[in-house]
Short mmCIF file of C-alpha atoms and ligand atoms in Angstrom, two decimals:
data_model
loop_
_atom_site.label_atom_id
_atom_site.label_comp_id
_atom_site.label_asym_id
_atom_site.label_seq_id
_atom_site.Cartn_x
_atom_site.Cartn_y
_atom_site.Cartn_z
CA MET A 224 -0.20 0.28 -0.04
CA ALA A 225 0.73 3.58 -1.26
CA PHE A 226 1.18 6.01 1.91
CA ALA A 227 1.29 9.43 1.01
CA LEU A 228 3.11 12.56 2.75
CA CYS A 229 2.26 15.95 2.04
CA LEU A 230 3.94 19.30 3.56
CA PRO A 231 5.20 22.25 2.41
CA GLN A 232 8.42 23.06 0.14
CA ILE A 233 10.46 24.71 3.38
CA SER A 234 9.07 25.02 6.47
CA LEU A 235 11.31 27.56 9.20
CA SER A 236 10.78 26.99 13.05
CA GLY A 237 12.24 29.09 15.80
CA GLU A 238 13.31 32.65 16.72
CA GLY A 239 14.56 34.31 13.42
CA ALA A 240 12.30 32.38 10.94
CA ILE A 241 11.08 36.01 10.48
CA GLU A 242 14.40 37.21 9.47
CA GLU A 243 14.69 34.15 7.37
CA LEU A 244 11.30 33.86 5.79
CA VAL A 245 12.52 37.63 3.83
CA ARG A 246 15.56 36.99 3.01
CA GLN A 247 14.25 33.73 1.12
CA MET A 248 10.95 35.83 -0.59
CA ALA A 249 12.94 37.92 -1.55
CA ASN A 250 15.00 35.91 -4.38
CA LYS A 251 11.66 35.49 -5.78
CA PRO A 252 9.76 37.96 -8.46
CA ALA A 253 6.69 38.85 -6.01
CA ARG A 254 7.41 42.50 -5.31
CA ARG A 255 3.33 43.08 -4.07
CA PRO A 256 2.12 40.83 -1.10
CA LEU A 257 -0.94 40.64 0.13
CA ILE A 258 -0.42 39.87 3.98
CA VAL A 259 -3.93 38.65 5.60
CA THR A 260 -4.23 39.32 8.86
CA GLU A 261 -7.12 40.18 12.20
CA GLN A 262 -6.94 43.92 13.25
CA ALA A 263 -6.38 42.91 16.48
CA LEU A 264 -2.52 41.95 15.43
CA MET A 265 -2.06 45.05 13.40
CA GLY A 266 -2.97 46.97 16.87
CA LEU A 267 -0.30 45.06 19.14
CA GLY A 268 2.44 45.75 16.79
CA LEU A 269 3.07 41.93 15.70
CA LEU A 270 3.30 42.53 12.02
CA ASP A 271 6.21 45.60 12.79
CA GLY A 272 8.56 43.74 11.93
CA LEU A 273 7.92 42.13 9.27
CA ILE A 274 6.40 44.59 7.17
CA GLY A 275 9.66 46.84 8.01
CA GLN A 276 12.20 44.06 6.82
CA LEU A 277 9.43 43.34 4.29
CA ARG A 278 9.95 47.09 2.85
CA ASP A 279 13.83 47.40 3.10
CA GLN A 280 13.89 44.73 1.30
CA GLY A 281 12.28 46.50 -1.27
CA PHE A 282 8.71 44.74 -1.52
CA SER A 283 5.32 47.51 -1.23
CA PRO A 284 3.13 45.07 0.63
CA VAL A 285 0.05 45.62 1.50
CA VAL A 286 -2.30 44.91 3.88
CA PHE A 287 -6.14 43.38 4.58
CA ASP A 288 -6.22 43.25 7.99
CA GLY A 289 -10.77 41.55 7.86
CA VAL A 290 -10.13 38.53 9.25
CA LEU A 291 -12.41 37.18 11.62
CA ALA A 292 -12.81 34.41 13.67
CA ASN A 293 -13.85 31.71 12.32
CA PRO A 294 -13.70 33.21 8.57
CA THR A 295 -16.74 33.63 5.87
CA ASP A 296 -17.41 33.41 2.19
CA LYS A 297 -17.37 37.71 2.69
CA VAL A 298 -13.90 37.62 4.32
CA ALA A 299 -12.15 35.78 2.20
CA ASN A 300 -14.77 37.88 -0.79
CA ALA A 301 -12.82 40.86 0.96
CA ALA A 302 -9.20 39.40 0.90
CA MET A 303 -9.59 38.83 -2.97
CA ALA A 304 -10.99 42.35 -3.51
CA ALA A 305 -8.41 43.27 -1.98
CA TRP A 306 -5.86 40.94 -3.97
CA GLN A 307 -6.72 42.39 -7.63
CA ALA A 308 -7.46 46.63 -6.05
CA GLY A 309 -3.93 45.69 -4.40
CA ASP A 310 -2.77 44.95 -7.85
CA CYS A 311 -0.79 41.64 -5.71
CA ASP A 312 1.62 38.58 -7.02
CA ALA A 313 2.26 37.11 -3.24
CA LEU A 314 0.46 36.34 -0.40
CA VAL A 315 1.20 36.42 3.19
CA GLY A 316 -1.02 34.92 6.07
CA PHE A 317 -0.26 35.98 9.43
CA GLY A 318 -2.16 34.57 12.35
CA GLY A 319 -4.29 32.06 13.63
CA GLY A 320 -6.10 29.94 11.44
CA SER A 321 -8.40 32.23 10.38
CA ALA A 322 -5.91 34.58 8.91
CA MET A 323 -4.08 31.80 7.24
CA ASP A 324 -7.89 29.84 5.76
CA THR A 325 -8.27 33.49 4.66
CA ALA A 326 -5.04 33.04 2.45
CA LYS A 327 -5.68 29.85 1.39
CA ALA A 328 -8.88 31.01 0.06
CA VAL A 329 -7.68 34.29 -1.83
CA ARG A 330 -4.81 31.93 -3.56
CA ALA A 331 -7.44 29.27 -4.93
CA LEU A 332 -9.93 32.13 -5.79
CA VAL A 333 -6.53 33.74 -7.70
CA ALA A 334 -6.01 30.22 -9.63
CA ASN A 335 -9.15 29.91 -10.36
CA PRO A 336 -10.97 32.77 -12.03
CA ASP A 337 -13.94 31.38 -13.08
CA LYS A 338 -14.91 29.69 -9.69
CA THR A 339 -16.42 30.99 -6.30
CA ILE A 340 -15.41 29.77 -3.01
CA TYR A 341 -18.44 27.78 -2.97
CA ASP A 342 -17.52 25.60 -5.65
CA PHE A 343 -14.29 24.50 -3.91
CA GLU A 344 -16.12 22.52 -1.17
CA GLY A 345 -14.36 18.94 -0.20
CA ILE A 346 -11.99 17.21 -1.27
CA GLY A 347 -9.65 18.36 -4.53
CA LYS A 348 -11.69 20.98 -6.11
CA VAL A 349 -8.78 23.88 -5.97
CA ALA A 350 -7.16 22.83 -9.31
CA LYS A 351 -5.33 25.03 -9.93
CA VAL A 352 -2.82 25.56 -7.40
CA GLY A 353 -1.75 30.19 -7.44
CA PRO A 354 0.50 31.89 -6.58
CA PHE A 355 3.31 31.99 -3.87
CA MET A 356 2.26 32.30 -0.15
CA ALA A 357 4.04 32.08 2.86
CA CYS A 358 1.76 31.25 6.25
CA ILE A 359 3.22 32.70 10.05
CA SER A 360 1.75 30.48 12.45
CA THR A 361 0.98 33.12 15.97
CA THR A 362 -0.63 30.24 17.62
CA SER A 363 0.25 27.35 18.71
CA GLY A 364 -2.35 25.06 17.34
CA THR A 365 -4.76 24.22 13.82
CA ALA A 366 -1.43 24.13 11.29
CA ALA A 367 -2.98 25.53 9.41
CA GLU A 368 0.72 26.68 7.93
CA VAL A 369 1.69 22.79 7.42
CA THR A 370 -2.59 21.69 5.45
CA SER A 371 -3.77 21.63 2.68
CA ASN A 372 -6.85 22.36 4.33
CA ALA A 373 -8.59 25.63 4.48
CA VAL A 374 -12.80 26.74 6.52
CA ILE A 375 -14.53 29.00 5.57
CA THR A 376 -18.36 29.82 6.60
CA ASP A 377 -21.01 29.48 4.42
CA THR A 378 -23.03 32.11 5.58
CA ARG A 379 -26.09 31.43 3.51
CA ARG A 380 -26.54 27.39 5.17
CA LYS A 381 -24.77 28.59 8.02
CA VAL A 382 -21.97 25.95 7.52
CA LYS A 383 -18.88 26.06 7.39
CA MET A 384 -17.16 24.64 3.97
CA VAL A 385 -13.72 22.43 4.58
CA ILE A 386 -12.01 22.70 1.37
CA ILE A 387 -9.26 20.06 1.45
CA ASP A 388 -6.43 20.28 -1.82
CA PRO A 389 -2.84 19.93 -1.91
CA ALA A 390 -2.97 23.29 -3.64
CA LEU A 391 -3.80 25.12 -0.38
CA ILE A 392 0.10 24.57 0.91
CA PRO A 393 1.87 27.18 1.49
CA ASP A 394 5.10 27.25 -0.45
CA ILE A 395 6.86 28.06 2.79
CA ALA A 396 5.61 27.58 6.70
CA VAL A 397 7.05 29.65 9.77
CA ASN A 398 6.54 29.46 13.00
CA ASP A 399 8.88 31.91 15.57
CA PRO A 400 7.95 31.58 19.07
CA SER A 401 8.21 35.35 19.84
CA LEU A 402 5.67 35.81 18.03
CA MET A 403 3.39 34.36 20.18
CA THR A 404 4.20 34.98 23.23
CA GLY A 405 2.13 37.80 23.55
CA LEU A 406 -1.11 35.45 23.01
CA PRO A 407 -3.96 34.98 26.09
CA ALA A 408 -3.82 32.09 28.32
CA SER A 409 -7.71 30.92 27.08
CA VAL A 410 -6.67 30.95 23.22
CA THR A 411 -3.38 28.93 23.69
CA ALA A 412 -5.43 26.32 25.87
CA ALA A 413 -7.89 26.15 23.08
CA THR A 414 -5.65 26.18 20.80
CA GLY A 415 -3.12 23.26 22.36
CA MET A 416 -6.00 21.82 22.75
CA ASP A 417 -7.18 21.61 18.77
CA ALA A 418 -3.36 20.37 17.83
CA LEU A 419 -3.93 18.08 20.69
CA THR A 420 -6.94 16.57 18.88
CA HIS A 421 -5.49 16.58 15.41
CA ALA A 422 -2.43 14.32 16.18
CA ILE A 423 -5.32 12.46 18.20
CA GLU A 424 -7.42 12.17 15.23
CA ALA A 425 -4.50 11.75 12.93
CA TYR A 426 -3.38 8.84 14.81
CA VAL A 427 -6.70 5.96 15.39
CA SER A 428 -7.81 7.79 11.65
CA ILE A 429 -7.83 5.12 8.91
CA GLY A 430 -6.07 6.98 7.21
CA ALA A 431 -2.99 6.55 9.51
CA HIS A 432 -0.14 5.47 8.06
CA PRO A 433 3.71 3.96 9.40
CA LEU A 434 4.74 8.09 8.33
CA THR A 435 2.17 9.65 9.92
CA ASP A 436 2.21 7.85 13.13
CA HIS A 437 4.97 8.73 14.93
CA SER A 438 4.71 12.26 14.38
CA ALA A 439 1.84 12.16 15.59
CA LEU A 440 2.74 10.10 19.06
CA ALA A 441 5.39 13.12 19.13
CA ALA A 442 2.55 15.78 19.02
CA ILE A 443 0.68 14.50 21.93
CA LYS A 444 3.91 13.87 24.05
CA VAL A 445 5.27 17.78 23.44
CA ILE A 446 1.57 19.34 23.93
CA ALA A 447 0.43 17.55 27.24
CA GLN A 448 4.23 18.10 28.61
CA TYR A 449 4.30 21.79 26.93
CA LEU A 450 0.43 23.35 26.89
CA PRO A 451 0.24 23.63 31.09
CA GLN A 452 3.45 26.28 30.81
CA ALA A 453 2.59 27.75 27.52
CA VAL A 454 -0.70 28.78 29.79
CA ASP A 455 0.73 29.97 33.25
CA GLN A 456 3.99 31.45 31.72
CA GLY A 457 3.18 33.00 28.30
CA LYS A 458 6.07 34.15 28.20
CA ASP A 459 8.09 31.43 28.73
CA LEU A 460 10.32 31.17 25.45
CA VAL A 461 10.93 26.94 26.12
CA ALA A 462 7.27 26.18 26.23
CA ARG A 463 6.12 28.34 23.24
CA GLU A 464 8.72 27.21 20.95
CA MET A 465 8.18 23.54 21.91
CA MET A 466 4.39 24.06 21.76
CA ALA A 467 4.82 25.11 18.06
CA HIS A 468 7.22 21.90 17.21
CA GLY A 469 4.29 19.79 18.51
CA GLN A 470 1.42 21.65 16.96
CA PHE A 471 3.93 21.54 13.55
CA LEU A 472 4.38 17.32 14.25
CA ALA A 473 0.49 17.52 14.93
CA GLY A 474 -0.02 19.24 11.33
CA MET A 475 2.40 16.55 9.71
CA ALA A 476 -0.10 14.05 11.06
CA PHE A 477 -2.89 14.43 10.41
CA ASN A 478 -2.15 16.74 7.00
CA SER A 479 -1.92 13.60 5.44
CA ALA A 480 -3.50 10.78 7.89
CA GLY A 481 -6.51 13.01 8.26
CA LEU A 482 -9.08 14.24 10.77
CA GLY A 483 -12.34 12.85 12.32
CA TYR A 484 -15.65 13.30 14.06
CA VAL A 485 -14.35 15.51 16.54
CA HIS A 486 -13.48 18.09 14.27
CA SER A 487 -16.89 16.74 12.00
CA LEU A 488 -18.44 17.69 15.07
CA ALA A 489 -16.86 21.11 16.29
CA HIS A 490 -17.22 23.05 12.68
CA GLN A 491 -21.03 22.91 13.62
CA PRO A 492 -21.35 24.98 16.98
CA GLY A 493 -18.29 26.90 15.15
CA ALA A 494 -20.45 27.62 12.38
CA THR A 495 -24.06 28.35 14.01
CA HIS A 496 -22.54 29.79 17.47
CA ASN A 497 -18.91 31.11 16.27
CA LEU A 498 -17.91 29.30 19.14
CA PRO A 499 -13.87 28.84 19.26
CA HIS A 500 -12.72 25.76 16.90
CA GLY A 501 -10.22 24.68 19.45
CA VAL A 502 -12.69 24.75 22.64
CA CYS A 503 -15.21 22.65 21.05
CA ASN A 504 -12.75 20.47 19.90
CA ALA A 505 -11.34 19.68 23.56
CA ILE A 506 -14.90 19.42 24.78
CA LEU A 507 -15.98 16.62 21.83
CA LEU A 508 -12.75 15.04 22.42
CA PRO A 509 -12.72 12.73 25.14
CA VAL A 510 -16.29 11.79 24.37
CA VAL A 511 -15.52 10.40 20.50
CA CYS A 512 -12.48 8.79 22.14
CA GLU A 513 -14.72 6.77 24.79
CA PHE A 514 -16.72 6.17 21.08
CA ASN A 515 -13.63 4.68 19.36
CA LEU A 516 -12.35 3.27 21.68
CA PRO A 517 -13.49 -0.53 20.97
CA VAL A 518 -12.49 -0.21 17.55
CA LYS A 519 -8.47 1.37 18.50
CA GLU A 520 -7.75 -0.10 22.41
CA ALA A 521 -4.41 -0.56 21.50
CA ARG A 522 -3.73 2.40 20.19
CA PHE A 523 -5.72 4.61 22.88
CA ALA A 524 -3.01 2.68 24.98
CA ASP A 525 0.13 4.42 22.84
CA ILE A 526 -1.83 7.43 23.41
CA ALA A 527 -1.49 6.98 26.98
CA VAL A 528 1.77 6.34 26.90
CA ALA A 529 2.80 9.52 25.31
CA MET A 530 0.38 11.43 27.93
CA GLY A 531 3.15 10.81 30.33
CA VAL A 532 0.45 8.03 32.12
CA ASP A 533 2.75 5.36 33.25
CA THR A 534 0.63 1.70 32.47
CA GLN A 535 3.48 -0.96 33.14
CA SER A 536 1.05 -2.26 35.78
CA MET A 537 -2.18 -1.92 33.50
CA SER A 538 -4.01 -4.39 31.12
CA GLN A 539 -4.71 -2.75 27.27
CA ALA A 540 -7.98 -1.56 28.09
CA ALA A 541 -6.62 -0.01 31.73
CA ALA A 542 -4.13 1.95 29.93
CA ALA A 543 -6.84 3.12 26.35
CA LYS A 544 -9.18 4.23 29.34
CA ALA A 545 -6.48 6.29 31.31
CA ALA A 546 -5.57 7.98 27.90
CA ILE A 547 -8.62 9.06 28.03
CA GLN A 548 -8.69 10.22 31.72
CA ALA A 549 -5.69 12.19 30.89
CA ILE A 550 -7.15 13.89 27.90
CA ARG A 551 -9.92 14.98 30.17
CA ASP A 552 -7.37 15.91 32.94
CA LEU A 553 -5.92 18.19 30.48
CA SER A 554 -8.60 20.27 29.45
CA ALA A 555 -9.76 20.98 33.03
CA ARG A 556 -6.22 21.35 33.25
CA VAL A 557 -5.95 24.50 30.99
CA GLY A 558 -9.24 25.73 32.23
CA ILE A 559 -11.82 24.34 29.07
CA PRO A 560 -15.15 24.26 30.02
CA ALA A 561 -16.42 20.65 30.77
CA GLY A 562 -19.84 21.01 27.98
CA LEU A 563 -20.90 23.00 25.26
CA SER A 564 -24.42 24.22 27.52
CA ALA A 565 -21.32 25.96 29.27
CA LEU A 566 -20.46 27.81 25.64
CA GLY A 567 -24.69 28.94 25.33
CA VAL A 568 -25.54 25.94 23.26
CA VAL A 569 -29.00 23.98 23.80
CA GLN A 570 -30.44 21.07 23.61
CA GLU A 571 -32.27 21.89 20.76
CA ASP A 572 -29.14 22.80 18.56
CA LEU A 573 -27.74 19.66 18.86
CA PRO A 574 -30.17 17.28 16.66
CA GLY A 575 -29.86 20.25 13.45
CA TRP A 576 -25.97 20.05 13.76
CA VAL A 577 -26.09 16.06 13.27
CA PRO A 578 -26.65 15.96 9.02
CA ALA A 579 -23.76 18.29 8.72
CA ALA A 580 -21.52 16.92 10.45
CA GLU A 581 -21.91 13.33 8.90
CA ALA A 582 -21.54 14.86 5.79
CA ASP A 583 -18.00 17.24 6.80
CA PRO A 584 -14.93 15.63 4.79
CA CYS A 585 -13.45 14.86 8.19
CA SER A 586 -16.50 12.25 8.74
CA GLY A 587 -14.66 10.21 5.91
CA CYS A 588 -11.65 8.66 8.47
CA ALA A 589 -13.06 8.20 11.46
CA PRO A 590 -11.94 4.36 12.88
CA ARG A 591 -15.64 3.39 13.61
CA VAL A 592 -18.34 5.31 12.03
CA ALA A 593 -21.68 6.11 13.57
CA SER A 594 -25.12 6.25 12.78
CA GLN A 595 -26.63 10.28 13.12
CA ALA A 596 -28.40 8.73 16.42
CA GLU A 597 -25.09 7.97 17.00
CA LEU A 598 -23.48 11.50 16.44
CA LEU A 599 -26.54 13.31 17.89
CA ALA A 600 -25.57 11.75 21.44
CA LEU A 601 -22.53 12.07 20.69
CA TYR A 602 -23.66 15.82 20.96
CA GLN A 603 -25.10 14.98 23.83
CA ALA A 604 -22.66 13.14 25.64
CA ALA A 605 -20.72 16.22 25.58
CA PHE A 606 -23.21 18.96 26.43
FE1 FE2 B 804 -8.42 21.25 14.36
#
């Protein structure tokens, strides 16, 4: 059986990665990059270094700072309009998953001018690759700088469109921990639990293979070890750097192995209630793991070890259960609410989400297929 491992051409990690990105971009013909970002990051001055260095190297960067959390079709189209108005020739996504996903949407629209954003929903629908794109992550979670995924909300249907195509993989991925030290504790926790979800879903996915297993387990180990420290001591560069590595490894794993029902289920409250992706994932993760446990017991026992549980005196079944308890403990330790009801979700919301969750592309990699009634039961267990 053939295995695929899909990665950016170049990944730059560590302090000074931004300077190296600008050096590498200077060797390319493009000179008017569109920087796709959030207003809040501009306000914090986080982009000052990048913009200054680009100008010093003769670039004329154009900034689109209209990205919002859970980016919509309207945000993607507005970013595309900024590309056209600015006569741009390259893309730089700067921020969390929302900014990078919006940059990916612009890349798809630029390369395929006969299409709309809705035409790209699903797997392998982007066709042409588009302009040079670098993605600079300022959180440690989504791994959007590594992956072929973009998630854009269709505001007409109130559904998150999952777009998966290798044409969306950035040319250069950047993780500079010095950009992450100002990230609030709550966002650090949510994005870190998103990364843990990526690693765990990848490790038990039907698409898992030897080239993804190692990075998935390594990611679980690093995240379990360093997430509390990154949450408690945001200025700790070691914790930030280790979380950047951990989420990157998780991205390497899930970009090729796929995800599962945690993401399928979490995309729906994200779309209808604009809730943070990482928090929804963190709440649903132990519930879906319990559902998957009967078909992946050995793998959950591996996850327990990676999370630091001493399983030597345990049976495989006990070790697998201990993994799920370790996930719950970590989630509580970093301040994630116990259920969706704490986020303003009401029981009546749940049934309406089931069909879209079942149809979500992430469901295709679930190790145990759930009926619609079982998907509803998962939502209720996470309520
Ligand atoms: Fe995610």
